Protein backbone atom coordinates (compact mmCIF):
# COMPACT_ATOMS: atom_id res chain seq x y z
CA UNK A 1 0.00 0.00 0.00
CA UNK A 2 1.20 3.47 -0.79
CA UNK A 3 2.49 5.47 2.15
CA UNK A 4 2.60 9.17 2.96
CA UNK A 5 5.72 10.80 4.43
CA UNK A 6 5.29 13.69 6.87
CA UNK A 7 8.31 15.60 8.12
CA UNK A 8 7.79 17.46 11.39
CA UNK A 9 5.19 14.82 12.28
CA UNK A 10 5.28 15.53 16.03
CA UNK A 11 4.47 19.22 15.62
CA UNK A 12 1.16 21.08 15.62
CA UNK A 13 0.25 20.84 11.94
CA UNK A 14 2.26 17.70 11.11
CA UNK A 15 0.59 15.64 13.83
CA UNK A 16 -2.89 16.92 12.94
CA UNK A 17 -2.30 16.03 9.30
CA UNK A 18 -0.94 12.60 10.26
CA UNK A 19 -3.93 11.81 12.44
CA UNK A 20 -6.34 12.80 9.65
CA UNK A 21 -4.54 10.59 7.10
CA UNK A 22 -4.34 7.66 9.54
CA UNK A 23 -8.04 7.96 10.39
CA UNK A 24 -8.87 7.81 6.70
CA UNK A 25 -7.08 4.44 6.48
CA UNK A 26 -3.77 5.56 4.96
CA UNK A 27 -0.26 4.61 6.11
CA UNK A 28 2.05 7.32 7.38
CA UNK A 29 5.80 7.44 7.85
CA UNK A 30 6.67 10.36 10.14
CA UNK A 31 10.04 12.01 10.67
CA UNK A 32 10.76 14.34 13.57
CA UNK A 33 13.92 15.17 15.50
CA UNK A 34 11.98 16.60 18.48
CA UNK A 35 13.87 19.88 18.68
CA UNK A 36 13.45 21.74 21.98
CA UNK A 37 12.17 25.04 20.53
CA UNK A 38 9.14 24.36 22.74
CA UNK A 39 8.65 21.64 25.38
CA UNK A 40 9.33 18.22 23.91
CA UNK A 41 6.66 16.58 26.09
CA UNK A 42 4.01 18.31 23.96
CA UNK A 43 5.44 16.68 20.85
CA UNK A 44 5.63 13.33 22.63
CA UNK A 45 1.94 13.59 23.47
CA UNK A 46 1.18 14.30 19.82
CA UNK A 47 3.25 11.26 18.84
CA UNK A 48 1.61 8.98 21.42
CA UNK A 49 -1.78 9.56 19.77
CA UNK A 50 -0.32 8.61 16.37
CA UNK A 51 1.41 5.53 17.73
CA UNK A 52 -2.00 3.99 18.51
CA UNK A 53 -2.27 3.33 14.78
CA UNK A 54 -0.40 0.26 13.50
CA UNK A 55 -0.11 2.02 10.11
CA UNK A 56 2.10 4.73 11.65
CA UNK A 57 5.88 4.40 11.47
CA UNK A 58 8.02 6.94 13.34
CA UNK A 59 11.62 7.89 12.59
CA UNK A 60 13.16 9.96 15.37
CA UNK A 61 15.67 11.61 13.07
CA UNK A 62 17.02 14.97 11.99
CA UNK A 63 16.66 15.28 8.20
CA UNK A 64 20.15 16.80 7.99
CA UNK A 65 21.71 13.78 9.73
CA UNK A 66 19.82 11.12 7.75
CA UNK A 67 21.23 9.21 4.80
CA UNK A 68 19.96 5.81 3.67
CA UNK A 69 16.91 5.97 5.98
CA UNK A 70 15.80 9.18 4.27
CA UNK A 71 16.15 7.66 0.79
CA UNK A 72 14.28 4.57 2.00
CA UNK A 73 11.44 6.65 3.44
CA UNK A 74 11.20 8.75 0.27
CA UNK A 75 11.24 5.62 -1.92
CA UNK A 76 8.41 4.08 0.10
CA UNK A 77 6.10 7.09 -0.13
CA UNK A 78 4.00 8.57 -2.92
CA UNK A 79 3.40 11.93 -1.25
CA UNK A 80 5.76 13.95 0.95
CA UNK A 81 4.30 16.64 3.20
CA UNK A 82 7.25 18.75 4.31
CA UNK A 83 6.01 20.35 7.55
CA UNK A 84 9.33 20.26 9.42
CA UNK A 85 11.12 23.50 10.06
CA UNK A 86 12.11 26.11 12.58
CA UNK A 87 8.93 28.13 13.16
CA UNK A 88 8.29 31.44 14.88
CA UNK A 89 8.75 34.96 13.60
CA UNK A 90 10.04 36.72 16.69
CA UNK A 91 12.87 34.31 17.62
CA UNK A 92 14.64 34.41 14.29
CA UNK A 93 16.98 37.31 15.08
CA UNK A 94 20.56 37.16 16.27
CA UNK A 95 22.06 33.77 17.24
CA UNK A 96 18.72 32.07 16.63
CA UNK A 97 19.15 32.52 12.88
CA UNK A 98 21.46 29.51 12.43
CA UNK A 99 18.64 27.15 13.37
CA UNK A 100 16.34 28.84 10.85
CA UNK A 101 18.86 28.43 8.04
CA UNK A 102 19.59 24.80 8.92
CA UNK A 103 16.06 23.62 9.56
CA UNK A 104 14.24 25.64 6.91
CA UNK A 105 16.71 26.02 4.04
CA UNK A 106 19.33 23.26 4.31
CA UNK A 107 16.90 20.52 5.38
CA UNK A 108 14.52 21.40 2.52
CA UNK A 109 17.38 21.32 0.01
CA UNK A 110 18.47 17.90 1.26
CA UNK A 111 14.97 16.51 0.94
CA UNK A 112 14.62 17.95 -2.56
CA UNK A 113 17.89 16.32 -3.62
CA UNK A 114 16.46 12.99 -2.45
CA UNK A 115 13.32 13.35 -4.58
CA UNK A 116 14.80 15.07 -7.59
CA UNK A 117 14.91 11.86 -9.68
CA UNK A 118 11.48 10.56 -8.61
CA UNK A 119 8.93 12.24 -10.89
CA UNK A 120 6.11 10.08 -9.52
CA UNK A 121 6.49 11.52 -6.01
CA UNK A 122 4.37 14.49 -5.01
CA UNK A 123 5.91 17.10 -2.71
CA UNK A 124 3.85 19.52 -0.62
CA UNK A 125 5.80 22.29 1.12
CA UNK A 126 4.55 24.22 4.16
CA UNK A 127 5.33 27.80 3.23
CA UNK A 128 4.21 30.89 5.09
CA UNK A 129 2.40 34.20 4.78
CA UNK A 130 5.58 35.69 6.28
CA UNK A 131 7.11 35.68 2.79
CA UNK A 132 4.99 38.79 2.01
CA UNK A 133 6.25 40.99 4.85
CA UNK A 134 4.52 44.37 5.04
CA UNK A 135 2.85 44.14 1.65
CA UNK A 136 1.82 47.24 -0.28
CA UNK A 137 -1.84 46.15 -0.44
CA UNK A 138 -4.13 43.38 0.75
CA UNK A 139 -5.27 40.76 0.12
CA UNK A 140 -2.02 39.57 -1.47
CA UNK A 141 -2.13 37.31 -4.48
CA UNK A 142 0.65 34.79 -5.01
CA UNK A 143 2.18 37.03 -7.69
CA UNK A 144 2.82 39.91 -5.24
CA UNK A 145 6.54 40.53 -4.92
CA UNK A 146 7.61 38.81 -1.67
CA UNK A 147 9.44 41.05 0.79
CA UNK A 148 9.89 39.27 4.14
CA UNK A 149 10.05 41.42 7.28
CA UNK A 150 11.73 38.83 9.53
CA UNK A 151 14.74 36.53 9.14
CA UNK A 152 12.26 33.65 9.56
CA UNK A 153 10.35 34.87 6.49
CA UNK A 154 13.60 35.02 4.52
CA UNK A 155 14.30 31.33 5.22
CA UNK A 156 10.74 30.23 4.42
CA UNK A 157 10.92 32.14 1.13
CA UNK A 158 14.36 30.74 0.29
CA UNK A 159 13.08 27.20 0.80
CA UNK A 160 9.96 27.95 -1.24
CA UNK A 161 12.16 29.19 -4.10
CA UNK A 162 14.15 25.94 -3.88
CA UNK A 163 10.96 23.90 -4.19
CA UNK A 164 9.88 25.89 -7.25
CA UNK A 165 13.23 25.72 -8.99
CA UNK A 166 13.46 21.94 -8.49
CA UNK A 167 10.06 21.78 -10.20
CA UNK A 168 11.26 23.98 -13.06
CA UNK A 169 14.63 22.27 -13.51
CA UNK A 170 13.81 18.65 -12.76
CA UNK A 171 10.03 18.35 -13.11
CA UNK A 172 9.46 17.92 -9.38
CA UNK A 173 5.72 17.49 -8.81
CA UNK A 174 5.41 20.10 -6.08
CA UNK A 175 3.00 22.50 -4.43
CA UNK A 176 3.90 25.23 -1.91
CA UNK A 177 1.15 26.26 0.48
CA UNK A 178 1.45 29.67 2.12
CA UNK A 179 -0.14 29.23 5.54
CA UNK A 180 -1.68 32.29 7.22
CA UNK A 181 -1.34 32.17 11.04
CA UNK A 182 -2.69 28.71 11.82
CA UNK A 183 -4.52 28.01 15.07
CA UNK A 184 -6.60 25.30 16.72
CA UNK A 185 -6.03 22.37 19.11
CA UNK A 186 -2.35 21.56 19.70
CA UNK A 187 -1.21 24.99 18.48
CA UNK A 188 2.41 25.75 19.45
CA UNK A 189 2.81 27.31 22.91
CA UNK A 190 4.72 30.33 21.56
CA UNK A 191 1.77 31.42 19.42
CA UNK A 192 -0.80 34.04 20.35
CA UNK A 193 -3.98 31.98 20.78
CA UNK A 194 -2.35 29.29 22.94
CA UNK A 195 -0.81 31.97 25.16
CA UNK A 196 -4.00 34.04 25.39
CA UNK A 197 -6.23 31.04 26.17
CA UNK A 198 -3.78 29.61 28.68
CA UNK A 199 -3.61 32.96 30.48
CA UNK A 200 -7.44 33.27 30.49
CA UNK A 201 -7.91 29.77 31.93
CA UNK A 202 -5.36 30.37 34.71
CA UNK A 203 -6.39 33.96 35.48
CA UNK A 204 -2.99 35.24 34.32
CA UNK A 205 -2.25 38.43 32.42
CA UNK A 206 -2.26 38.35 28.62
CA UNK A 207 0.62 40.18 26.98
CA UNK A 208 -0.26 42.06 23.80
CA UNK A 209 2.58 43.21 21.57
CA UNK A 210 2.07 46.78 20.39
CA UNK A 211 -1.39 48.38 20.20
CA UNK A 212 -3.17 45.13 19.29
CA UNK A 213 -4.43 46.63 16.04
CA UNK A 214 -2.22 44.34 13.94
CA UNK A 215 -4.34 42.17 11.63
CA UNK A 216 -3.89 38.48 10.86
CA UNK A 217 -5.79 36.28 8.41
CA UNK A 218 -6.18 33.46 10.97
CA UNK A 219 -6.67 29.95 9.55
CA UNK A 220 -8.03 26.93 11.42
CA UNK A 221 -5.83 23.85 11.43
CA UNK A 222 -8.37 21.42 9.90
CA UNK A 223 -8.67 23.76 6.91
CA UNK A 224 -4.89 23.68 6.48
CA UNK A 225 -4.90 19.87 6.71
CA UNK A 226 -7.64 19.65 4.07
CA UNK A 227 -5.61 21.85 1.69
CA UNK A 228 -2.53 19.65 2.20
CA UNK A 229 -4.50 16.52 1.37
CA UNK A 230 -5.95 18.12 -1.76
CA UNK A 231 -2.51 19.36 -2.83
CA UNK A 232 -1.11 15.85 -2.23
CA UNK A 233 -3.77 14.45 -4.54
CA UNK A 234 -3.50 16.98 -7.37
CA UNK A 235 0.22 17.77 -7.22
CA UNK A 236 1.41 20.71 -9.30
CA UNK A 237 4.52 21.81 -11.10
CA UNK A 238 5.83 24.29 -8.57
CA UNK A 239 2.41 25.81 -7.93
CA UNK A 240 2.11 28.22 -4.99
CA UNK A 241 -1.19 28.78 -3.16
CA UNK A 242 -2.24 31.14 -0.40
CA UNK A 243 -4.21 29.43 2.35
CA UNK A 244 -5.87 32.25 4.21
CA UNK A 245 -8.69 31.44 6.55
CA UNK A 246 -10.95 34.23 5.42
CA UNK A 247 -11.37 35.45 9.04
CA UNK A 248 -9.06 38.40 9.31
CA UNK A 249 -9.11 40.05 12.70
CA UNK A 250 -7.01 42.35 14.86
CA UNK A 251 -5.44 40.98 18.03
CA UNK A 252 -7.86 43.23 19.97
CA UNK A 253 -10.83 41.64 18.16
CA UNK A 254 -9.45 38.19 18.99
CA UNK A 255 -9.39 39.18 22.67
CA UNK A 256 -13.03 40.34 22.48
CA UNK A 257 -14.05 36.95 21.09
CA UNK A 258 -11.99 35.14 23.70
CA UNK A 259 -13.55 37.19 26.50
CA UNK A 260 -17.02 36.12 25.33
CA UNK A 261 -15.95 32.46 25.14
CA UNK A 262 -14.28 32.65 28.56
CA UNK A 263 -17.25 34.43 30.12
CA UNK A 264 -15.15 36.68 32.37
CA UNK A 265 -13.04 39.82 31.85
CA UNK A 266 -9.48 39.15 30.66
CA UNK A 267 -6.42 40.74 32.24
CA UNK A 268 -4.35 42.40 29.52
CA UNK A 269 -1.04 44.25 29.52
CA UNK A 270 0.48 45.95 26.50
CA UNK A 271 4.19 45.90 25.78
CA UNK A 272 6.31 47.09 22.87
CA UNK A 273 5.71 45.83 19.37
CA UNK A 274 8.11 42.98 18.53
CA UNK A 275 10.73 43.18 15.79
CA UNK A 276 9.73 41.16 12.74
CA UNK A 277 5.96 41.35 13.42
CA UNK A 278 4.14 42.68 10.37
CA UNK A 279 1.25 45.10 10.71
CA UNK A 280 -1.08 43.03 8.64
CA UNK A 281 -1.44 39.77 6.74
CA UNK A 282 -4.19 38.99 4.28
CA UNK A 283 -4.25 36.49 1.46
CA UNK A 284 -6.33 36.03 -1.66
CA UNK A 285 -7.09 32.30 -1.84
CA UNK A 286 -8.82 32.34 -5.23
CA UNK A 287 -6.20 30.04 -6.75
CA UNK A 288 -6.53 27.44 -3.97
CA UNK A 289 -10.31 27.63 -4.37
CA UNK A 290 -10.24 27.21 -8.14
CA UNK A 291 -7.41 24.68 -8.50
CA UNK A 292 -7.66 22.68 -5.27
CA UNK A 293 -11.39 23.15 -4.67
CA UNK A 294 -10.39 24.43 -1.22
CA UNK A 295 -12.63 26.61 0.91
CA UNK A 296 -11.95 27.37 4.57
CA UNK A 297 -14.77 26.00 6.71
CA UNK A 298 -14.10 27.27 10.23
CA UNK A 299 -14.86 30.90 11.11
CA UNK A 300 -12.78 32.53 13.80
CA UNK A 301 -15.35 32.67 16.64
CA UNK A 302 -16.05 28.97 16.25
CA UNK A 303 -12.36 28.15 15.93
CA UNK A 304 -11.41 30.07 19.08
CA UNK A 305 -14.22 28.32 21.01
CA UNK A 306 -12.89 24.95 19.82
CA UNK A 307 -9.29 25.74 20.76
CA UNK A 308 -10.44 27.08 24.15
CA UNK A 309 -12.40 23.86 24.85
CA UNK A 310 -9.44 21.74 23.79
CA UNK A 311 -7.00 23.64 26.02
CA UNK A 312 -9.36 23.34 29.00
CA UNK A 313 -9.47 19.57 28.50
CA UNK A 314 -5.81 19.06 27.58
CA UNK A 315 -3.16 20.62 29.78
CA UNK A 316 0.07 21.21 27.88
CA UNK A 317 3.43 22.58 28.98
CA UNK A 318 3.86 26.21 28.03
CA UNK A 319 7.65 26.37 28.25
C1 LIG B 1 2.57 32.65 12.80
C2 LIG B 1 3.55 31.50 13.03
O1 LIG B 1 4.17 31.58 14.30
C3 LIG B 1 4.60 31.40 11.97
O2 LIG B 1 5.35 30.22 12.16
C4 LIG B 1 3.89 31.39 10.63
O3 LIG B 1 4.74 31.20 9.59
C5 LIG B 1 3.12 32.68 10.48
O4 LIG B 1 2.10 32.67 11.50
C6 LIG B 1 2.47 32.81 9.13
O5 LIG B 1 1.33 33.26 8.99
O6 LIG B 1 3.08 32.48 8.16
P1 LIG B 1 2.32 35.06 13.80
O7 LIG B 1 1.38 35.68 12.81
O8 LIG B 1 3.30 35.94 14.49
O9 LIG B 1 3.18 33.89 13.12
O10 LIG B 1 1.38 34.26 14.82
P2 LIG B 1 1.07 34.42 16.37
O11 LIG B 1 2.23 34.05 17.22
O12 LIG B 1 -0.18 33.67 16.62
O13 LIG B 1 0.85 35.99 16.58
C7 LIG B 1 -0.29 36.64 16.06
C8 LIG B 1 -0.25 38.08 16.52
O14 LIG B 1 -0.41 38.12 17.94
C9 LIG B 1 1.05 38.81 16.22
O15 LIG B 1 0.76 40.09 15.75
C10 LIG B 1 1.76 38.91 17.56
O16 LIG B 1 2.49 40.09 17.72
C11 LIG B 1 0.60 38.90 18.53
N1 LIG B 1 0.97 38.29 19.82
C12 LIG B 1 1.51 37.06 19.89
C13 LIG B 1 0.75 39.02 20.99
O17 LIG B 1 0.26 40.16 20.96
N2 LIG B 1 1.07 38.44 22.18
C14 LIG B 1 1.59 37.20 22.28
O18 LIG B 1 1.84 36.72 23.42
C15 LIG B 1 1.81 36.47 21.10
PDB file of N, CA, C and O in Angstrom, residues 93 232 268:
ATOM      1  N   UNK A  93      15.876  36.342  15.112  1.00  0.00           N
ATOM      2  CA  UNK A  93      16.982  37.307  15.082  1.00  0.00           C
ATOM      3  C   UNK A  93      18.233  36.717  15.712  1.00  0.00           C
ATOM      4  O   UNK A  93      18.179  35.680  16.365  1.00  0.00           O
ATOM      5  N   UNK A 232      -1.775  17.149  -2.090  1.00  0.00           N
ATOM      6  CA  UNK A 232      -1.107  15.851  -2.230  1.00  0.00           C
ATOM      7  C   UNK A 232      -1.778  14.977  -3.282  1.00  0.00           C
ATOM      8  O   UNK A 232      -1.142  14.099  -3.868  1.00  0.00           O
ATOM      9  N   UNK A 268      -5.203  42.151  30.696  1.00  0.00           N
ATOM     10  CA  UNK A 268      -4.351  42.403  29.523  1.00  0.00           C
ATOM     11  C   UNK A 268      -3.315  43.470  29.830  1.00  0.00           C
ATOM     12  O   UNK A 268      -3.648  44.508  30.410  1.00  0.00           O
TER      13      UNK A 268
END
